[in-house]
Amino acid sequence: MVIESRSRIVKHLVNRLRDTSVDAAVFRGLLRECARMLLVEAVDTLPVAEKRIDTWQGGFTGEFIDEGNIVCVAILRAALPMQEGVMAALDGVEGGFLAMKRDEESFKSRLYYDRIPDIEDKTVILVDPMVATGGSLHDALTLLRQRAPARIVSLNVIGAKEGVERIERAFPDVDVHIAQIDPKLNKDAYIVPGLGDAGDRAYNTV
């Protein structure tokens, strides 16, 4: 299921990300904040468990998000600030990394780095700012599904309508929480209006 955010704050963050005058440090901060906001919207999909803690008035048993059964996987490199945002809110989750590079002629992705802990029977939060053709996200979801997680939740900032629809058709069991769905791709398979290359903008890569 694809859930596009209706939050005015989230839309505000997206529009700030579009602004070319925003520098790299601010851009990374906006991605972190956007990830936290999307995490709040996705919270009902996360596992919970009762836990007993000590408080200033003695013992207390309450419901907590079961961080030990969650892995947050980032698609390098643009998703690193988003992963930081998620792991700042849920500091007990494990982190995983996938590196994929898009071929600018075929627009297909190529996996060249895979560092993911055991995700069997766990909830995976997959973060990636952009869903253009959906190729990288499709390949990442295919790889993750083969490792038997209990559930996969995808947090994304901007997607083109056709890329998002491709993911929805291929992975109807994955909840995709996305800040903004833009109308189309251009001839170079970039999102329009989009925000440019998120990785380049986040890390001052010319």
PDB file of N, CA and C in Angstrom, residues 10-98:
ATOM      1  N   VAL A  10       5.128  18.094   6.577  1.00  0.00           N
ATOM      2  CA  VAL A  10       5.885  17.262   5.642  1.00  0.00           C
ATOM      3  C   VAL A  10       5.963  17.936   4.272  1.00  0.00           C
ATOM      4  N   LYS A  11       4.843  18.481   3.789  1.00  0.00           N
ATOM      5  CA  LYS A  11       4.853  19.160   2.491  1.00  0.00           C
ATOM      6  C   LYS A  11       5.780  20.385   2.534  1.00  0.00           C
ATOM      7  N   HIS A  12       5.791  21.079   3.660  1.00  0.00           N
ATOM      8  CA  HIS A  12       6.695  22.214   3.839  1.00  0.00           C
ATOM      9  C   HIS A  12       8.159  21.775   3.726  1.00  0.00           C
ATOM     10  N   LEU A  13       8.493  20.656   4.376  1.00  0.00           N
ATOM     11  CA  LEU A  13       9.858  20.137   4.312  1.00  0.00           C
ATOM     12  C   LEU A  13      10.238  19.768   2.878  1.00  0.00           C
ATOM     13  N   VAL A  14       9.306  19.143   2.157  1.00  0.00           N
ATOM     14  CA  VAL A  14       9.574  18.764   0.761  1.00  0.00           C
ATOM     15  C   VAL A  14       9.850  19.998  -0.080  1.00  0.00           C
ATOM     16  N   ASN A  15       9.037  21.037   0.094  1.00  0.00           N
ATOM     17  CA  ASN A  15       9.223  22.236  -0.714  1.00  0.00           C
ATOM     18  C   ASN A  15      10.519  22.960  -0.358  1.00  0.00           C
ATOM     19  N   ARG A  16      10.947  22.872   0.878  1.00  0.00           N
ATOM     20  CA  ARG A  16      12.257  23.433   1.234  1.00  0.00           C
ATOM     21  C   ARG A  16      13.374  22.634   0.567  1.00  0.00           C
ATOM     22  N   LEU A  17      13.213  21.308   0.487  1.00  0.00           N
ATOM     23  CA  LEU A  17      14.206  20.482  -0.189  1.00  0.00           C
ATOM     24  C   LEU A  17      14.321  20.823  -1.671  1.00  0.00           C
ATOM     25  N   ARG A  18      13.242  21.271  -2.273  1.00  0.00           N
ATOM     26  CA  ARG A  18      13.273  21.635  -3.694  1.00  0.00           C
ATOM     27  C   ARG A  18      14.101  22.906  -3.943  1.00  0.00           C
ATOM     28  N   ASP A  19      14.218  23.749  -2.949  1.00  0.00           N
ATOM     29  CA  ASP A  19      14.853  25.059  -3.093  1.00  0.00           C
ATOM     30  C   ASP A  19      16.359  24.903  -3.339  1.00  0.00           C
ATOM     31  N   THR A  20      16.826  25.352  -4.487  1.00  0.00           N
ATOM     32  CA  THR A  20      18.239  25.178  -4.844  1.00  0.00           C
ATOM     33  C   THR A  20      19.174  26.044  -4.002  1.00  0.00           C
ATOM     34  N   SER A  21      18.621  27.018  -3.266  1.00  0.00           N
ATOM     35  CA  SER A  21      19.478  27.852  -2.425  1.00  0.00           C
ATOM     36  C   SER A  21      19.814  27.179  -1.089  1.00  0.00           C
ATOM     37  N   VAL A  22      19.171  26.055  -0.788  1.00  0.00           N
ATOM     38  CA  VAL A  22      19.427  25.333   0.463  1.00  0.00           C
ATOM     39  C   VAL A  22      20.782  24.635   0.360  1.00  0.00           C
ATOM     40  N   ASP A  23      21.658  24.869   1.347  1.00  0.00           N
ATOM     41  CA  ASP A  23      22.987  24.257   1.278  1.00  0.00           C
ATOM     42  C   ASP A  23      22.956  22.806   1.759  1.00  0.00           C
ATOM     43  N   ALA A  24      24.092  22.123   1.649  1.00  0.00           N
ATOM     44  CA  ALA A  24      24.148  20.682   1.907  1.00  0.00           C
ATOM     45  C   ALA A  24      23.804  20.332   3.349  1.00  0.00           C
ATOM     46  N   ALA A  25      24.304  21.116   4.300  1.00  0.00           N
ATOM     47  CA  ALA A  25      24.047  20.817   5.710  1.00  0.00           C
ATOM     48  C   ALA A  25      22.565  20.933   6.031  1.00  0.00           C
ATOM     49  N   VAL A  26      21.923  21.988   5.516  1.00  0.00           N
ATOM     50  CA  VAL A  26      20.486  22.165   5.737  1.00  0.00           C
ATOM     51  C   VAL A  26      19.709  21.067   5.017  1.00  0.00           C
ATOM     52  N   PHE A  27      20.148  20.733   3.815  1.00  0.00           N
ATOM     53  CA  PHE A  27      19.486  19.688   3.028  1.00  0.00           C
ATOM     54  C   PHE A  27      19.480  18.365   3.802  1.00  0.00           C
ATOM     55  N   ARG A  28      20.621  17.993   4.384  1.00  0.00           N
ATOM     56  CA  ARG A  28      20.683  16.760   5.170  1.00  0.00           C
ATOM     57  C   ARG A  28      19.765  16.839   6.383  1.00  0.00           C
ATOM     58  N   GLY A  29      19.724  17.994   7.022  1.00  0.00           N
ATOM     59  CA  GLY A  29      18.832  18.166   8.173  1.00  0.00           C
ATOM     60  C   GLY A  29      17.375  18.018   7.786  1.00  0.00           C
ATOM     61  N   LEU A  30      16.996  18.538   6.636  1.00  0.00           N
ATOM     62  CA  LEU A  30      15.616  18.410   6.158  1.00  0.00           C
ATOM     63  C   LEU A  30      15.267  16.953   5.862  1.00  0.00           C
ATOM     64  N   LEU A  31      16.218  16.209   5.282  1.00  0.00           N
ATOM     65  CA  LEU A  31      15.982  14.777   5.045  1.00  0.00           C
ATOM     66  C   LEU A  31      15.800  14.025   6.362  1.00  0.00           C
ATOM     67  N   ARG A  32      16.619  14.347   7.362  1.00  0.00           N
ATOM     68  CA  ARG A  32      16.487  13.697   8.672  1.00  0.00           C
ATOM     69  C   ARG A  32      15.114  13.971   9.278  1.00  0.00           C
ATOM     70  N   GLU A  33      14.699  15.232   9.210  1.00  0.00           N
ATOM     71  CA  GLU A  33      13.412  15.602   9.811  1.00  0.00           C
ATOM     72  C   GLU A  33      12.253  14.966   9.055  1.00  0.00           C
ATOM     73  N   CYS A  34      12.358  14.916   7.743  1.00  0.00           N
ATOM     74  CA  CYS A  34      11.314  14.299   6.931  1.00  0.00           C
ATOM     75  C   CYS A  34      11.180  12.817   7.279  1.00  0.00           C
ATOM     76  N   ALA A  35      12.304  12.150   7.473  1.00  0.00           N
ATOM     77  CA  ALA A  35      12.269  10.735   7.850  1.00  0.00           C
ATOM     78  C   ALA A  35      11.586  10.541   9.197  1.00  0.00           C
ATOM     79  N   ARG A  36      11.868  11.421  10.151  1.00  0.00           N
ATOM     80  CA  ARG A  36      11.224  11.315  11.467  1.00  0.00           C
ATOM     81  C   ARG A  36       9.713  11.503  11.356  1.00  0.00           C
ATOM     82  N   MET A  37       9.299  12.467  10.532  1.00  0.00           N
ATOM     83  CA  MET A  37       7.867  12.718  10.360  1.00  0.00           C
ATOM     84  C   MET A  37       7.183  11.528   9.688  1.00  0.00           C
ATOM     85  N   LEU A  38       7.831  10.939   8.685  1.00  0.00           N
ATOM     86  CA  LEU A  38       7.255   9.766   8.021  1.00  0.00           C
ATOM     87  C   LEU A  38       7.218   8.568   8.966  1.00  0.00           C
ATOM     88  N   LEU A  39       8.229   8.466   9.841  1.00  0.00           N
ATOM     89  CA  LEU A  39       8.247   7.389  10.831  1.00  0.00           C
ATOM     90  C   LEU A  39       7.044   7.494  11.759  1.00  0.00           C
ATOM     91  N   VAL A  40       6.690   8.686  12.160  1.00  0.00           N
ATOM     92  CA  VAL A  40       5.505   8.888  13.001  1.00  0.00           C
ATOM     93  C   VAL A  40       4.258   8.403  12.272  1.00  0.00           C
ATOM     94  N   GLU A  41       4.171   8.696  10.972  1.00  0.00           N
ATOM     95  CA  GLU A  41       2.997   8.271  10.202  1.00  0.00           C
ATOM     96  C   GLU A  41       2.962   6.761  10.010  1.00  0.00           C
ATOM     97  N   ALA A  42       4.130   6.119  10.068  1.00  0.00           N
ATOM     98  CA  ALA A  42       4.205   4.669   9.854  1.00  0.00           C
ATOM     99  C   ALA A  42       4.212   3.874  11.144  1.00  0.00           C
ATOM    100  N   VAL A  43       4.065   4.541  12.289  1.00  0.00           N
ATOM    101  CA  VAL A  43       4.320   3.888  13.575  1.00  0.00           C
ATOM    102  C   VAL A  43       3.396   2.700  13.838  1.00  0.00           C
ATOM    103  N   ASP A  44       2.182   2.734  13.289  1.00  0.00           N
ATOM    104  CA  ASP A  44       1.250   1.627  13.541  1.00  0.00           C
ATOM    105  C   ASP A  44       1.693   0.319  12.890  1.00  0.00           C
ATOM    106  N   THR A  45       2.660   0.386  11.985  1.00  0.00           N
ATOM    107  CA  THR A  45       3.148  -0.831  11.323  1.00  0.00           C
ATOM    108  C   THR A  45       4.331  -1.443  12.063  1.00  0.00           C
ATOM    109  N   LEU A  46       4.795  -0.797  13.126  1.00  0.00           N
ATOM    110  CA  LEU A  46       5.985  -1.273  13.837  1.00  0.00           C
ATOM    111  C   LEU A  46       5.611  -2.209  14.980  1.00  0.00           C
ATOM    112  N   PRO A  47       6.472  -3.200  15.279  1.00  0.00           N
ATOM    113  CA  PRO A  47       6.173  -4.141  16.367  1.00  0.00           C
ATOM    114  C   PRO A  47       6.298  -3.462  17.731  1.00  0.00           C
ATOM    115  N   VAL A  48       5.488  -3.905  18.670  1.00  0.00           N
ATOM    116  CA  VAL A  48       5.537  -3.373  20.032  1.00  0.00           C
ATOM    117  C   VAL A  48       5.695  -4.521  21.016  1.00  0.00           C
ATOM    118  N   ALA A  49       6.162  -4.181  22.220  1.00  0.00           N
ATOM    119  CA  ALA A  49       6.328  -5.188  23.268  1.00  0.00           C
ATOM    120  C   ALA A  49       6.218  -4.493  24.622  1.00  0.00           C
ATOM    121  N   GLU A  50       5.724  -5.224  25.605  1.00  0.00           N
ATOM    122  CA  GLU A  50       5.694  -4.682  26.963  1.00  0.00           C
ATOM    123  C   GLU A  50       7.076  -4.805  27.591  1.00  0.00           C
ATOM    124  N   LYS A  51       7.424  -3.793  28.387  1.00  0.00           N
ATOM    125  CA  LYS A  51       8.731  -3.764  29.014  1.00  0.00           C
ATOM    126  C   LYS A  51       8.605  -3.141  30.400  1.00  0.00           C
ATOM    127  N   ARG A  52       9.331  -3.708  31.357  1.00  0.00           N
ATOM    128  CA  ARG A  52       9.324  -3.162  32.717  1.00  0.00           C
ATOM    129  C   ARG A  52      10.562  -2.305  32.928  1.00  0.00           C
ATOM    130  N   ILE A  53      10.350  -1.102  33.437  1.00  0.00           N
ATOM    131  CA  ILE A  53      11.444  -0.176  33.680  1.00  0.00           C
ATOM    132  C   ILE A  53      11.332   0.382  35.096  1.00  0.00           C
ATOM    133  N   ASP A  54      12.418   0.988  35.561  1.00  0.00           N
ATOM    134  CA  ASP A  54      12.415   1.697  36.838  1.00  0.00           C
ATOM    135  C   ASP A  54      12.147   3.173  36.578  1.00  0.00           C
ATOM    136  N   THR A  55      11.221   3.742  37.336  1.00  0.00           N
ATOM    137  CA  THR A  55      10.932   5.167  37.246  1.00  0.00           C
ATOM    138  C   THR A  55      11.192   5.818  38.602  1.00  0.00           C
ATOM    139  N   TRP A  56      10.998   7.112  38.687  1.00  0.00           N
ATOM    140  CA  TRP A  56      11.238   7.823  39.943  1.00  0.00           C
ATOM    141  C   TRP A  56      10.261   7.406  41.041  1.00  0.00           C
ATOM    142  N   GLN A  57       9.165   6.729  40.656  1.00  0.00           N
ATOM    143  CA  GLN A  57       8.201   6.235  41.648  1.00  0.00           C
ATOM    144  C   GLN A  57       8.191   4.714  41.717  1.00  0.00           C
ATOM    145  N   GLY A  58       9.237   4.085  41.198  1.00  0.00           N
ATOM    146  CA  GLY A  58       9.318   2.636  41.264  1.00  0.00           C
ATOM    147  C   GLY A  58       9.128   1.979  39.911  1.00  0.00           C
ATOM    148  N   GLY A  59       8.802   0.681  39.946  1.00  0.00           N
ATOM    149  CA  GLY A  59       8.675  -0.069  38.703  1.00  0.00           C
ATOM    150  C   GLY A  59       7.455   0.330  37.895  1.00  0.00           C
ATOM    151  N   PHE A  60       7.595   0.211  36.576  1.00  0.00           N
ATOM    152  CA  PHE A  60       6.498   0.545  35.660  1.00  0.00           C
ATOM    153  C   PHE A  60       6.584  -0.377  34.453  1.00  0.00           C
ATOM    154  N   THR A  61       5.455  -0.958  34.049  1.00  0.00           N
ATOM    155  CA  THR A  61       5.381  -1.786  32.851  1.00  0.00           C
ATOM    156  C   THR A  61       4.565  -1.051  31.801  1.00  0.00           C
ATOM    157  N   GLY A  62       5.161  -0.829  30.657  1.00  0.00           N
ATOM    158  CA  GLY A  62       4.475  -0.092  29.595  1.00  0.00           C
ATOM    159  C   GLY A  62       4.759  -0.680  28.230  1.00  0.00           C
ATOM    160  N   GLU A  63       4.029  -0.173  27.228  1.00  0.00           N
ATOM    161  CA  GLU A  63       4.199  -0.635  25.851  1.00  0.00           C
ATOM    162  C   GLU A  63       5.246   0.227  25.152  1.00  0.00           C
ATOM    163  N   PHE A  64       6.207  -0.432  24.541  1.00  0.00           N
ATOM    164  CA  PHE A  64       7.289   0.242  23.830  1.00  0.00           C
ATOM    165  C   PHE A  64       7.378  -0.322  22.405  1.00  0.00           C
ATOM    166  N   ILE A  65       7.893   0.480  21.487  1.00  0.00           N
ATOM    167  CA  ILE A  65       8.242  -0.051  20.171  1.00  0.00           C
ATOM    168  C   ILE A  65       9.367  -1.053  20.365  1.00  0.00           C
ATOM    169  N   ASP A  66       9.225  -2.224  19.761  1.00  0.00           N
ATOM    170  CA  ASP A  66      10.169  -3.327  19.955  1.00  0.00           C
ATOM    171  C   ASP A  66      11.394  -3.110  19.067  1.00  0.00           C
ATOM    172  N   GLU A  67      12.291  -2.240  19.518  1.00  0.00           N
ATOM    173  CA  GLU A  67      13.442  -1.838  18.705  1.00  0.00           C
ATOM    174  C   GLU A  67      14.366  -3.004  18.358  1.00  0.00           C
ATOM    175  N   GLY A  68      14.420  -4.009  19.221  1.00  0.00           N
ATOM    176  CA  GLY A  68      15.289  -5.150  18.963  1.00  0.00           C
ATOM    177  C   GLY A  68      14.845  -5.994  17.792  1.00  0.00           C
ATOM    178  N   ASN A  69      13.618  -5.799  17.331  1.00  0.00           N
ATOM    179  CA  ASN A  69      13.101  -6.541  16.182  1.00  0.00           C
ATOM    180  C   ASN A  69      12.901  -5.646  14.964  1.00  0.00           C
ATOM    181  N   ILE A  70      13.679  -4.571  14.896  1.00  0.00           N
ATOM    182  CA  ILE A  70      13.607  -3.648  13.763  1.00  0.00           C
ATOM    183  C   ILE A  70      15.009  -3.418  13.212  1.00  0.00           C
ATOM    184  N   VAL A  71      15.128  -3.401  11.889  1.00  0.00           N
ATOM    185  CA  VAL A  71      16.373  -3.050  11.208  1.00  0.00           C
ATOM    186  C   VAL A  71      16.058  -1.928  10.229  1.00  0.00           C
ATOM    187  N   CYS A  72      16.831  -0.854  10.282  1.00  0.00           N
ATOM    188  CA  CYS A  72      16.653   0.259   9.348  1.00  0.00           C
ATOM    189  C   CYS A  72      17.734   0.172   8.271  1.00  0.00           C
ATOM    190  N   VAL A  73      17.310  -0.032   7.036  1.00  0.00           N
ATOM    191  CA  VAL A  73      18.237  -0.216   5.912  1.00  0.00           C
ATOM    192  C   VAL A  73      18.224   1.031   5.033  1.00  0.00           C
ATOM    193  N   ALA A  74      19.403   1.577   4.785  1.00  0.00           N
ATOM    194  CA  ALA A  74      19.550   2.748   3.925  1.00  0.00           C
ATOM    195  C   ALA A  74      20.119   2.349   2.576  1.00  0.00           C
ATOM    196  N   ILE A  75      19.560   2.924   1.520  1.00  0.00           N
ATOM    197  CA  ILE A  75      20.145   2.788   0.189  1.00  0.00           C
ATOM    198  C   ILE A  75      21.116   3.950   0.013  1.00  0.00           C
ATOM    199  N   LEU A  76      22.409   3.611  -0.036  1.00  0.00           N
ATOM    200  CA  LEU A  76      23.446   4.649  -0.079  1.00  0.00           C
ATOM    201  C   LEU A  76      23.384   5.421  -1.395  1.00  0.00           C
ATOM    202  N   ARG A  77      23.770   6.694  -1.326  1.00  0.00           N
ATOM    203  CA  ARG A  77      24.261   7.412  -0.165  1.00  0.00           C
ATOM    204  C   ARG A  77      23.243   8.413   0.337  1.00  0.00           C
ATOM    205  N   ALA A  78      22.275   8.749  -0.539  1.00  0.00           N
ATOM    206  CA  ALA A  78      21.328   9.816  -0.220  1.00  0.00           C
ATOM    207  C   ALA A  78      20.459   9.505   0.991  1.00  0.00           C
ATOM    208  N   ALA A  79      20.301   8.211   1.305  1.00  0.00           N
ATOM    209  CA  ALA A  79      19.413   7.827   2.405  1.00  0.00           C
ATOM    210  C   ALA A  79      20.074   7.901   3.775  1.00  0.00           C
ATOM    211  N   LEU A  80      21.376   8.169   3.830  1.00  0.00           N
ATOM    212  CA  LEU A  80      22.062   8.198   5.130  1.00  0.00           C
ATOM    213  C   LEU A  80      21.438   9.190   6.115  1.00  0.00           C
ATOM    214  N   PRO A  81      21.118  10.438   5.702  1.00  0.00           N
ATOM    215  CA  PRO A  81      20.468  11.335   6.656  1.00  0.00           C
ATOM    216  C   PRO A  81      19.112  10.811   7.132  1.00  0.00           C
ATOM    217  N   MET A  82      18.378  10.145   6.256  1.00  0.00           N
ATOM    218  CA  MET A  82      17.085   9.583   6.657  1.00  0.00           C
ATOM    219  C   MET A  82      17.281   8.483   7.692  1.00  0.00           C
ATOM    220  N   GLN A  83      18.288   7.631   7.474  1.00  0.00           N
ATOM    221  CA  GLN A  83      18.578   6.578   8.447  1.00  0.00           C
ATOM    222  C   GLN A  83      18.959   7.189   9.798  1.00  0.00           C
ATOM    223  N   GLU A  84      19.735   8.260   9.767  1.00  0.00           N
ATOM    224  CA  GLU A  84      20.096   8.952  11.008  1.00  0.00           C
ATOM    225  C   GLU A  84      18.859   9.464  11.728  1.00  0.00           C
ATOM    226  N   GLY A  85      17.889   9.978  10.973  1.00  0.00           N
ATOM    227  CA  GLY A  85      16.650  10.461  11.569  1.00  0.00           C
ATOM    228  C   GLY A  85      15.864   9.356  12.248  1.00  0.00           C
ATOM    229  N   VAL A  86      15.754   8.217  11.580  1.00  0.00           N
ATOM    230  CA  VAL A  86      15.041   7.076  12.154  1.00  0.00           C
ATOM    231  C   VAL A  86      15.753   6.563  13.401  1.00  0.00           C
ATOM    232  N   MET A  87      17.084   6.430  13.318  1.00  0.00           N
ATOM    233  CA  MET A  87      17.839   5.844  14.426  1.00  0.00           C
ATOM    234  C   MET A  87      18.039   6.824  15.582  1.00  0.00           C
ATOM    235  N   ALA A  88      17.802   8.116  15.340  1.00  0.00           N
ATOM    236  CA  ALA A  88      17.793   9.069  16.447  1.00  0.00           C
ATOM    237  C   ALA A  88      16.516   8.903  17.259  1.00  0.00           C
ATOM    238  N   ALA A  89      15.415   8.606  16.575  1.00  0.00           N
ATOM    239  CA  ALA A  89      14.143   8.401  17.258  1.00  0.00           C
ATOM    240  C   ALA A  89      14.078   7.026  17.923  1.00  0.00           C
ATOM    241  N   LEU A  90      14.646   6.019  17.256  1.00  0.00           N
ATOM    242  CA  LEU A  90      14.631   4.637  17.753  1.00  0.00           C
ATOM    243  C   LEU A  90      16.082   4.171  17.851  1.00  0.00           C
ATOM    244  N   ASP A  91      16.745   4.540  18.939  1.00  0.00           N
ATOM    245  CA  ASP A  91      18.186   4.325  19.005  1.00  0.00           C
ATOM    246  C   ASP A  91      18.584   2.884  19.287  1.00  0.00           C
ATOM    247  N   GLY A  92      17.599   2.007  19.468  1.00  0.00           N
ATOM    248  CA  GLY A  92      17.927   0.607  19.708  1.00  0.00           C
ATOM    249  C   GLY A  92      17.831  -0.271  18.473  1.00  0.00           C
ATOM    250  N   VAL A  93      17.486   0.305  17.316  1.00  0.00           N
ATOM    251  CA  VAL A  93      17.364  -0.516  16.112  1.00  0.00           C
ATOM    252  C   VAL A  93      18.730  -0.736  15.481  1.00  0.00           C
ATOM    253  N   GLU A  94      18.844  -1.800  14.705  1.00  0.00           N
ATOM    254  CA  GLU A  94      20.073  -2.077  13.961  1.00  0.00           C
ATOM    255  C   GLU A  94      20.039  -1.352  12.617  1.00  0.00           C
ATOM    256  N   GLY A  95      21.219  -1.057  12.095  1.00  0.00           N
ATOM    257  CA  GLY A  95      21.323  -0.412  10.796  1.00  0.00           C
ATOM    258  C   GLY A  95      21.882  -1.359   9.752  1.00  0.00           C
ATOM    259  N   GLY A  96      21.395  -1.210   8.530  1.00  0.00           N
ATOM    260  CA  GLY A  96      21.908  -1.978   7.404  1.00  0.00           C
ATOM    261  C   GLY A  96      22.103  -1.062   6.213  1.00  0.00           C
ATOM    262  N   PHE A  97      22.896  -1.511   5.234  1.00  0.00           N
ATOM    263  CA  PHE A  97      23.264  -0.645   4.115  1.00  0.00           C
ATOM    264  C   PHE A  97      23.251  -1.417   2.800  1.00  0.00           C
ATOM    265  N   LEU A  98      22.684  -0.787   1.782  1.00  0.00           N
ATOM    266  CA  LEU A  98      22.753  -1.276   0.409  1.00  0.00           C
ATOM    267  C   LEU A  98      23.270  -0.139  -0.454  1.00  0.00           C
TER     268      LEU A  98
END
